[in-house]
Coordinates of C-alpha atoms and ligand atoms in Angstrom, one line a residue:
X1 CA 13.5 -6.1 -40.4
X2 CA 14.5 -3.1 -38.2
X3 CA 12.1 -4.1 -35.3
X4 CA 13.5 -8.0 -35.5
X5 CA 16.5 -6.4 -34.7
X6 CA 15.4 -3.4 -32.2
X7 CA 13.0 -6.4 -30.0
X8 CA 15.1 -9.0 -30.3
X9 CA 16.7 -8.6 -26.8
X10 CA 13.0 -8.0 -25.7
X11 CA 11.8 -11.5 -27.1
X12 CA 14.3 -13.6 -25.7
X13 CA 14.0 -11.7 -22.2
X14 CA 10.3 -12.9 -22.3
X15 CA 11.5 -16.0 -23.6
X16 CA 13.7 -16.2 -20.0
X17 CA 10.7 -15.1 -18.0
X18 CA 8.4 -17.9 -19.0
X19 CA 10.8 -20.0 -18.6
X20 CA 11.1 -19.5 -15.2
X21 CA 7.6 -19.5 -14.8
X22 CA 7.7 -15.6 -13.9
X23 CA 5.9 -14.1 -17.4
X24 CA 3.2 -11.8 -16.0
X25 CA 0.0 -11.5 -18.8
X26 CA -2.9 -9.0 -17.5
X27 CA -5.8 -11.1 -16.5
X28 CA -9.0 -10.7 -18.8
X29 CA -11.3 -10.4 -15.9
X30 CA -15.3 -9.7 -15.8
X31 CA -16.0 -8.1 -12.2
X32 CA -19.0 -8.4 -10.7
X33 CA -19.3 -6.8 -7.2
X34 CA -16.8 -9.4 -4.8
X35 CA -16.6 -11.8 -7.4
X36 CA -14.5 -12.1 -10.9
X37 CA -14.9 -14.2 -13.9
X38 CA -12.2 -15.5 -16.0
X39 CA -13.8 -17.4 -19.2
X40 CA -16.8 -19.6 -17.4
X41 CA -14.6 -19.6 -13.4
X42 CA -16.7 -17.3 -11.4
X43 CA -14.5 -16.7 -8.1
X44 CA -14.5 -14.6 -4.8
X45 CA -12.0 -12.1 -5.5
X46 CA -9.1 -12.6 -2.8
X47 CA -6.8 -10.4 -4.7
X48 CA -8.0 -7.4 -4.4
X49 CA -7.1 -5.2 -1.9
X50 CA -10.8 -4.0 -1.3
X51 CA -10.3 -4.8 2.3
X52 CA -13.1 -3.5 3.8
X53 CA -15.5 -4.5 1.0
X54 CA -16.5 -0.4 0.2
X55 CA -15.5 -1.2 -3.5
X56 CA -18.4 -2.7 -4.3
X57 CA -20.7 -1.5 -1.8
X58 CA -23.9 -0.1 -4.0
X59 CA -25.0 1.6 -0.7
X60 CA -22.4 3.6 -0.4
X61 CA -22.2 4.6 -4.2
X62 CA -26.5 5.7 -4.2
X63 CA -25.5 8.1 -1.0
X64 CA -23.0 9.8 -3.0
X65 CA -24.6 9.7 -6.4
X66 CA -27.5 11.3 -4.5
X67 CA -25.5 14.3 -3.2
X68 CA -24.3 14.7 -7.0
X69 CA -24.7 17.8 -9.1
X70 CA -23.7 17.9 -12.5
X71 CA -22.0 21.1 -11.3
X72 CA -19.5 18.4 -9.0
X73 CA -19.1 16.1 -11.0
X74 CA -15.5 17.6 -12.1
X75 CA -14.3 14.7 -14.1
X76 CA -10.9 16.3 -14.5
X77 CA -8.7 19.1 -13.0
X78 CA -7.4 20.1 -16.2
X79 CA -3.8 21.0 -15.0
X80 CA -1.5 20.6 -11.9
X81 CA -2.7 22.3 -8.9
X82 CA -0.1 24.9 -9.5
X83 CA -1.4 25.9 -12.3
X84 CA -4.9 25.9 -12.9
X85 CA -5.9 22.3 -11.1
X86 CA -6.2 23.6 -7.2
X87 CA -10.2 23.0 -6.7
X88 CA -12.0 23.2 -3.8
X89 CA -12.4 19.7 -3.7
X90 CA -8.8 18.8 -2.9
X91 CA -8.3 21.2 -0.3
X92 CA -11.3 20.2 1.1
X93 CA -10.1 16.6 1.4
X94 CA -6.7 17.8 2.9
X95 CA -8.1 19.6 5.7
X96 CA -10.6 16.9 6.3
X97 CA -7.2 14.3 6.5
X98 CA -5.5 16.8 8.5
X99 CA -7.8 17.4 10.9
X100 CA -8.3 13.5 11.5
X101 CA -5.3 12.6 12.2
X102 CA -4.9 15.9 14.5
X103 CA -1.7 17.1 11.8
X104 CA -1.1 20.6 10.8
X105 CA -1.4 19.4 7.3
X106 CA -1.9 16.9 4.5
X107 CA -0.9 16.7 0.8
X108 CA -2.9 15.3 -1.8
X109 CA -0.7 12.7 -4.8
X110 CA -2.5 11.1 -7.7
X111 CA -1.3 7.7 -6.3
X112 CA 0.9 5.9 -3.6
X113 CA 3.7 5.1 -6.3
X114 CA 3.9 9.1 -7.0
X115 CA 4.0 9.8 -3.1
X116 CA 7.0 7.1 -2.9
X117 CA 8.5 8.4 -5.6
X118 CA 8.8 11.4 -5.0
X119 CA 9.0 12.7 -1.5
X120 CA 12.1 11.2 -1.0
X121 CA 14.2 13.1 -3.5
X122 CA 12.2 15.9 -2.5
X123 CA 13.8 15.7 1.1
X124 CA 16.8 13.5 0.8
X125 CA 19.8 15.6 0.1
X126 CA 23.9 14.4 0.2
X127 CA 24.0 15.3 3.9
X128 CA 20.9 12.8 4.4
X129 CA 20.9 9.0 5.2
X130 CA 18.4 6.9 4.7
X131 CA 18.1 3.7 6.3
X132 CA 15.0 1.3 4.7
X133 CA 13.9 -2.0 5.6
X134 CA 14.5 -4.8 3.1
X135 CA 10.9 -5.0 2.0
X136 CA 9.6 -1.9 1.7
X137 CA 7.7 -1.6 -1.4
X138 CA 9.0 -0.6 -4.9
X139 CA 7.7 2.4 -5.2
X140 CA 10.1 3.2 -2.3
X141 CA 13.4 2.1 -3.3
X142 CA 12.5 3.9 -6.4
X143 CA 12.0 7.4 -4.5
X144 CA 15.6 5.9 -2.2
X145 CA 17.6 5.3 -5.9
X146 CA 16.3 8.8 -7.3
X147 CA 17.5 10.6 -3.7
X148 CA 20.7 12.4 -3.9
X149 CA 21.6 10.3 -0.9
X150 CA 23.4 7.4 0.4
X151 CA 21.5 4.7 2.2
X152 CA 21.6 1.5 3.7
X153 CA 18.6 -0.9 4.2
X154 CA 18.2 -3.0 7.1
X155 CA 17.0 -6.1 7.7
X156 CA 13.5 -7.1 7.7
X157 CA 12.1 -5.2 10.9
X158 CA 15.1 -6.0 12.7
X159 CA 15.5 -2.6 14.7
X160 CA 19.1 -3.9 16.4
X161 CA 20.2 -4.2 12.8
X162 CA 18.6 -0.3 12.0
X163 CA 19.9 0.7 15.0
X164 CA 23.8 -0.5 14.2
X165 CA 23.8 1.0 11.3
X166 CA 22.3 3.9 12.3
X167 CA 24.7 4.4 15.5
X168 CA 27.8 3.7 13.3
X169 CA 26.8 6.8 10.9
X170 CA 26.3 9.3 13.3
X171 CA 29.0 11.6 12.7
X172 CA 28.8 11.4 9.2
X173 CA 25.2 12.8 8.1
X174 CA 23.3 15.8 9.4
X175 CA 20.0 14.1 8.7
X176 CA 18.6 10.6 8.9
X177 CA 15.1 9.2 7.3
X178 CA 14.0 6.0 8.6
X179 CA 11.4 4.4 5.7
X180 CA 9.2 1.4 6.6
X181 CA 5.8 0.1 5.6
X182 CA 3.4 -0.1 8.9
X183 CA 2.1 -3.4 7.5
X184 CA 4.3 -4.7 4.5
X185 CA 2.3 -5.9 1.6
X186 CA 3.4 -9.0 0.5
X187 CA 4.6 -10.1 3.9
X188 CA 1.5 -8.8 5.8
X189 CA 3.4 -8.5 9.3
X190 CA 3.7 -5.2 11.0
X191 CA 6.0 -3.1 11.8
X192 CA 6.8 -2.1 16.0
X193 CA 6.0 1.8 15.4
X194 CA 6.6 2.6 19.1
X195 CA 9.8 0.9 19.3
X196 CA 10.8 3.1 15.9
X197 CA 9.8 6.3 17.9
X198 CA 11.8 5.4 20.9
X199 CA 15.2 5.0 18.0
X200 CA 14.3 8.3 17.2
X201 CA 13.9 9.8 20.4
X202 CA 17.4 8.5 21.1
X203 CA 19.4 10.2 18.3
X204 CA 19.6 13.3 17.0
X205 CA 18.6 14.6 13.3
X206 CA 16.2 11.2 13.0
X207 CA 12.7 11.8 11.1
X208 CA 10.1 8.8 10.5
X209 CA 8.8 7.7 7.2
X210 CA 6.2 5.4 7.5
X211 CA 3.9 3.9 4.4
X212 CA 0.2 2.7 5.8
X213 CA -1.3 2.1 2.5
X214 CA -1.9 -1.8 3.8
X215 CA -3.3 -0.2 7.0
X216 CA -5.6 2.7 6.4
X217 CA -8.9 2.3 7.2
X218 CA -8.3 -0.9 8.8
X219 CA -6.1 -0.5 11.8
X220 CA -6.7 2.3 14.3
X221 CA -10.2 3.1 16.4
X222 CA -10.9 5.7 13.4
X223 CA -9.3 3.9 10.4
X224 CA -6.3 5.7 10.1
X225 CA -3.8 3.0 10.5
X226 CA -0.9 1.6 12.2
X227 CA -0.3 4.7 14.1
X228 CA -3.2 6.2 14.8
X229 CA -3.1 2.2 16.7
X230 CA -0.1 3.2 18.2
X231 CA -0.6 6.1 19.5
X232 CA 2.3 7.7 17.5
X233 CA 1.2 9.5 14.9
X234 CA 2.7 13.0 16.0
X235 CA 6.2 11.3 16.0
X236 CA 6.1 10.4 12.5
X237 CA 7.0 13.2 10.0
X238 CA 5.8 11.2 6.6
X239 CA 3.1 9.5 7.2
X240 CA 1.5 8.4 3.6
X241 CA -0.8 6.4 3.2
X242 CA -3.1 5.8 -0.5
X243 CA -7.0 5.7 -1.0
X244 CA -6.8 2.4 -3.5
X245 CA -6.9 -0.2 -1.4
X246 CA -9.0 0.0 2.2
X247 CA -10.6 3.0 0.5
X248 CA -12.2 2.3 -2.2
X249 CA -10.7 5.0 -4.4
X250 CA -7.8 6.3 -6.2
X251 CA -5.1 8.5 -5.2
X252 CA -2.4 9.2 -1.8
X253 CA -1.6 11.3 0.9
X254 CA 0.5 12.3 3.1
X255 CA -0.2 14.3 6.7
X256 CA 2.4 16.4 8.0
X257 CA 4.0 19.8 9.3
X258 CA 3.5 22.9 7.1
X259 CA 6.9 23.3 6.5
X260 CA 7.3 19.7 5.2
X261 CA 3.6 20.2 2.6
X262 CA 5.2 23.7 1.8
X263 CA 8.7 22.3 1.2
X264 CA 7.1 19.3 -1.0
X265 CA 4.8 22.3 -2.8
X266 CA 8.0 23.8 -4.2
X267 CA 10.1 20.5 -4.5
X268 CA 8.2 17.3 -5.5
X269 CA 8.4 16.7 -9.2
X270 CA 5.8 14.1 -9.2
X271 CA 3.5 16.6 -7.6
X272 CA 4.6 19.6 -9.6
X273 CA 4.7 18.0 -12.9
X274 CA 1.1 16.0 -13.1
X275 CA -2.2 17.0 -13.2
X276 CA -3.7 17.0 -10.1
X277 CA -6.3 14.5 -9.4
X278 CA -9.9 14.6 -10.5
X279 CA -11.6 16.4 -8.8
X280 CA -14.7 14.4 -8.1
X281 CA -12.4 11.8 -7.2
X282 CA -11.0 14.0 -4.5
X283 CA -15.0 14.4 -3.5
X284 CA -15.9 10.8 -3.4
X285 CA -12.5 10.2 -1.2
X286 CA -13.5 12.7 0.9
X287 CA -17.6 11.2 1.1
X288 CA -15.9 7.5 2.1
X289 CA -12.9 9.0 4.9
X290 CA -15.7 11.0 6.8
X291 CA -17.4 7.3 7.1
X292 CA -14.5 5.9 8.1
X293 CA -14.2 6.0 11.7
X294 CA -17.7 4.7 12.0
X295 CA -16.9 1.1 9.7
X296 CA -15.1 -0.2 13.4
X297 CA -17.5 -3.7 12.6
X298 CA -15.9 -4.4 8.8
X299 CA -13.0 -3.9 10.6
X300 CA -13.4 -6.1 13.7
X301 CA -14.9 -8.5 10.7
X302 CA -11.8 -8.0 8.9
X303 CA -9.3 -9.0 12.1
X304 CA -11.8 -11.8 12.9
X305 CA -11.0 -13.4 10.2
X306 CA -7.0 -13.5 9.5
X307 CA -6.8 -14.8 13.3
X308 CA -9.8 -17.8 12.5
X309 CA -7.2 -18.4 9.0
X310 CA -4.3 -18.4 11.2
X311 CA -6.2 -20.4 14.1
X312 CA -6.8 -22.8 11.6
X313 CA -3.4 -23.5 10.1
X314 CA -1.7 -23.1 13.7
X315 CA -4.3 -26.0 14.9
X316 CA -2.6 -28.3 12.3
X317 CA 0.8 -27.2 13.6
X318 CA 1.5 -24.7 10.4
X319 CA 2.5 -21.0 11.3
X320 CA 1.4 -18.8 8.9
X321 CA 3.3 -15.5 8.8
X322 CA 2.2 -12.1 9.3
X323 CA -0.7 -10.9 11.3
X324 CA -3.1 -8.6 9.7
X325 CA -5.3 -9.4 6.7
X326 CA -2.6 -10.1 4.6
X327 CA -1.7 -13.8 4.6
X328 CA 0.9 -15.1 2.6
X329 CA 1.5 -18.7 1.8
X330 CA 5.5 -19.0 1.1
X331 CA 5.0 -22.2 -1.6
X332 CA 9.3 -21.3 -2.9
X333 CA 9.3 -22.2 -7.0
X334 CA 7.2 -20.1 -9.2
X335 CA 6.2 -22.5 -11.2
X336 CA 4.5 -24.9 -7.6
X337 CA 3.1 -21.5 -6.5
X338 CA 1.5 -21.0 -10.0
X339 CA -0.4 -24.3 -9.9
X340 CA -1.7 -24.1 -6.4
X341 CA -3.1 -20.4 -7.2
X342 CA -4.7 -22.0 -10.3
X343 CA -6.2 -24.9 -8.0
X344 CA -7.6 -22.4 -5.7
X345 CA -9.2 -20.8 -8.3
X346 CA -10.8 -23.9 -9.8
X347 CA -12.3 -24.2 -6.5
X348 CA -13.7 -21.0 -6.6
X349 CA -11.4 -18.4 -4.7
X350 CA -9.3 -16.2 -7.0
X351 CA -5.8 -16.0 -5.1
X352 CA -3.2 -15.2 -7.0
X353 CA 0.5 -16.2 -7.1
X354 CA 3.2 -13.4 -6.5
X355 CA 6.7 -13.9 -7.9
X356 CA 9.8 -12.6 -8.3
X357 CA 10.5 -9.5 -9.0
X358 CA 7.5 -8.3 -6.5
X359 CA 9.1 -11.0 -3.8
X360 CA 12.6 -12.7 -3.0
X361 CA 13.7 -15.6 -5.8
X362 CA 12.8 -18.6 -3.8
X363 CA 9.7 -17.3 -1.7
X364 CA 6.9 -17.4 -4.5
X365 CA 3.5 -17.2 -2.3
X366 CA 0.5 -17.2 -2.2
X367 CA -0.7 -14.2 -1.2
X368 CA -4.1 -14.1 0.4
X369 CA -6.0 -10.6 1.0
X370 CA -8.6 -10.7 3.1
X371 CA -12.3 -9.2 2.9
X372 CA -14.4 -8.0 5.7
X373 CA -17.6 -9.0 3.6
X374 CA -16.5 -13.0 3.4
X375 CA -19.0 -15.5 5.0
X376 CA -18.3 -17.4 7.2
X377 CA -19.6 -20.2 4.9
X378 CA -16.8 -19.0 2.2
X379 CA -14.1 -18.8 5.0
X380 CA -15.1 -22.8 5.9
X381 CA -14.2 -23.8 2.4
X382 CA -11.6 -21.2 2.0
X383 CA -9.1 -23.1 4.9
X384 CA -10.6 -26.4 3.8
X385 CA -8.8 -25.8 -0.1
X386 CA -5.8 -24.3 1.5
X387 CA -5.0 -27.0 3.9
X388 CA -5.5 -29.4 1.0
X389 CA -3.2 -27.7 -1.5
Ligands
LIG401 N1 3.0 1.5 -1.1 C1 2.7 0.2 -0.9 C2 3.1 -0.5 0.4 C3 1.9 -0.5 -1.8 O1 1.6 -1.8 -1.6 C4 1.5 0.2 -3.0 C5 0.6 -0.4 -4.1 N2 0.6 -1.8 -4.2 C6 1.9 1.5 -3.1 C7 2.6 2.1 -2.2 C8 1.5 2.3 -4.4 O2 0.2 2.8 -4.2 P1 -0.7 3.2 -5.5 O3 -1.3 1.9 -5.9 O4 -1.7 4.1 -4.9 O5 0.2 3.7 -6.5

C-alpha cells in the first residue's frame, strides 16, 4: 500500500519515457572478445568505446599476467589514499603520466565522472566564471552546477560566441575556466585547442580545462590526445582524460602543476571521500600507458577507417558529422533511431541508439564507435547496411 503510493510518481514517469520511446533497460549481453550476443544475435560490438581494440587483446593480458605476483595482485586499496590507500602502485602510474606528457604532475580519480565532478567545485569559487560549451559531457555540467560559481555556456565550438561572453565579463570575475571536451562524445568533432590557447593568451586570469577521454590513446604521436596533437599541452591547466575507453581499463586522470594536484589533495571531495582505486588496477593502467606510444598502427588503423566511413557517405553526397572515430548518424525521433539500431543489429553490427537525455530532443543518432581491429571485410558490409537504412 505505502509503496503504491511512494512509486507512484516513479511508474508513471516510466510510463512517459516509453512512451516517447526514451526507456533505457540494461542490455543482457554475453561478450566474447569484439563481439556480443544478445539471445541467439551474435554482433561486432560498435558500442563500445574499446577504440584501439586493447580490451580484448589476450596478448596483452598473458604479458601482464606473466609479470604477476600474488604479492601485486592488490585487489583493493582498502581506504582513500589519505588514509591508508596511497600504494606504490598509484604513484607509480602518476609519475609515469606526468612524465609523458612532460607535466609537473598528475592525479589519479577512480573514474572520469569523479574527475568532472569534482575538480570543478574544487577550483571554482564566487569570483570564478566558467564558460562551457553546450555539449560538454554530463559529468561536467554536474562539476559546473555543484561550483560555487556563475557560468555561462557557449555555443557548440563557436569561439566568437566564448569569446563575447567572455570579453563582456571581464571586469566582473578575477578568474575564468574555459571547459571543453577535445573530441565530444556523442558528436565526435573536435575541438580547435590552438585557437582556445590563443583566447587565453589574450586575457587575463583565463585557465584551460580540457576533457580527452574520447582522445587518449588515439590522437597524438604518443597517444595522449588532442593536445599532445596540438602541441599545447603546457597551456592547458586541466587536462583529464579517463583509462575506460582507448585504454582498456578503469579509472581518470588529470596532469597538471603541483600547486593545482596539491590544491585538489586538500579540496576534491570525490577524491578525498572514496577509496582510492585498486591497486592492481593502477598496475595494469600503468602496463598498457607505457605501450602506448608504440600502438601508432591501431591508431593510423583507427583514422583510416572513420575517413573510408565518411569517404563513403560523402561519395553519395551525405556529410556525416564529426571527424574522428566517433560517427554519429543524426536519424531525429527516438523511436526511427531505435529501429534503425535494431536493423543494424539484425545484420550483425551492434550500434546502438542514443537519446535524449544523453543528446538534444530531436537529434536521436546513431552513434557509431569505431575499432582499430575491424576488417576491412566488416567495414564493406558496415557502409553497405548503413547506406541502406
Ligand atoms: N567525460 C566524457 C567526455 C565521457 O564521455 C565520459 C564517459 N562516457 C566521462 C567523462 C566519464 O568517464 P568515466 O566513464 O571514466 O566515468
Amino acid at each position: 500500500m505505502t509503496k503504491e503510493t511512494n512509486y507512484g510518481y516513479m511508474r508513471q514517469e516510466l510510463k512517459k519515457l516509453a512512451d516517447e520511446g526514451n526507456l533505457r533497460r540494461l542490455p543482457q549481453l554475453a561478450h566474447d572478445g569484439r563481439y556480443v550476443s544478445l539471445g541467439e544475435q551474435r554482433m561486432l560490438n560498435l558500442s563500445s568505446n574499446d577504440y584501439l581494440g586493447l580490451a580484448d587483446d589476450l596478448d596483452l593480458r598473458c604479458q601482464f599476467l606473466e609479470e604477476l605476483t600474488p604479492q601485486d595482485f592488490i585487489p583493493s586499496a582498502s581506504s582513500s589514499r589519505l588514509m591508508t590507500g596511497n600504494f606504490r602502485a598509484h604513484r607509480r602510474l602518476e609519475l609515469e603520466l606526468a612524465h609523458l606528457y612532460g607535466k609537473e604532475e598528475a592525479l589519479l580519480f577512480n573514474c572520469g565522472y569523479h574527475a568532472n565532478v569534482g575538480i570543478l567545485p574544487a577550483v571554482a569559487d564566487e569570483r570564478t566564471l566558467i564558460l562551457a560549451d553546450k555539449l560538454v559531457h554530463a559529468s561536467l555540467i554536474d562539476g559546473i552546477r555543484l561550483s560555487k560559481c556563475s557560468y555561462f555556456r557557449y555555443r557548440h565550438n563557436d569561439l566568437n560566441h566564448l569569446e563575447h561572453l567572455l570579453s563582456g565579463q571581464l571586469d566582473r570575475y578575477e578568474r575564468f575556466i574555459i571547459v571543453t571536451e577535445s573530441v565530444f562524445s556523442m558528436d565526435g568533432d573536435r575541438t580547435n585547442l590552438r585557437a582556445l590557447v590563443e583566447l587565453k593568451r589574450r586575457y587575463p586570469g583565463v585557465m584551460l580545462y580540457v576533457d580527452e577521454a574520447h582522445a587518449f590513446g588515439v590522437y597524438g604521436p604518443q597517444g595522449l590526445g588532442c593536445a599532445e596533437e596540438e602541441g599545447v599541452t603546457d597551456d592547458i591547466d586541466f587536462l583529464m582524460g579517463t583509462f575506460g575507453k582507448a585504454l582498456a581499463s578503469e579509472g581518470a586522470f588529470v596532469v597538471c602543476d603541483r600547486t593545482v594536484r596539491e590544491y585538489l589533495v586538500n579540496r576534491m571531495r570525490p577524491f578525498i571521500f572514496t577509496t582510492a582505486l585498486p591497486p592492481i588496477n593502477a598496475a595494469w593502467t600503468r602496463f598498457l600507458l607505457q605501450r602506448l606510444p608504440g600502438m601508432t598502427e591501431r591508431r593510423e588503423r583507427l583514422r583510416g577507417l572513420g575517413n573510408m566511413l565518411r569517404m563513403a557517405f560523402a561519395l553519395k553526397g551525405r556529410h556525416l558529422p564529426g571527424d574522428s572515430q566517433i560517427v554519429p548518424i543524426i536519424v531525429g525521433a527516438s523511436d526511427r533511431a531505435v529501429l534503425k539500431a535494431e536493423a543494424l543489429q539484425r545484420h550483425g553490427f551492434y550500434v546502438l541508439p542514443v537519446r535524449p537525455p544523453t543528446v538534444p530532443v530531436g537529434t536521436s543518432r546513431l552513434r557509431i564507435s569505431l575499432r582499430a581491429d575491424i576488417t576491412d571485410g566488416e567495414m564493406e558490409r558496415l557502409i553497405k547496411h548503413l547506406q541502406e537504412l
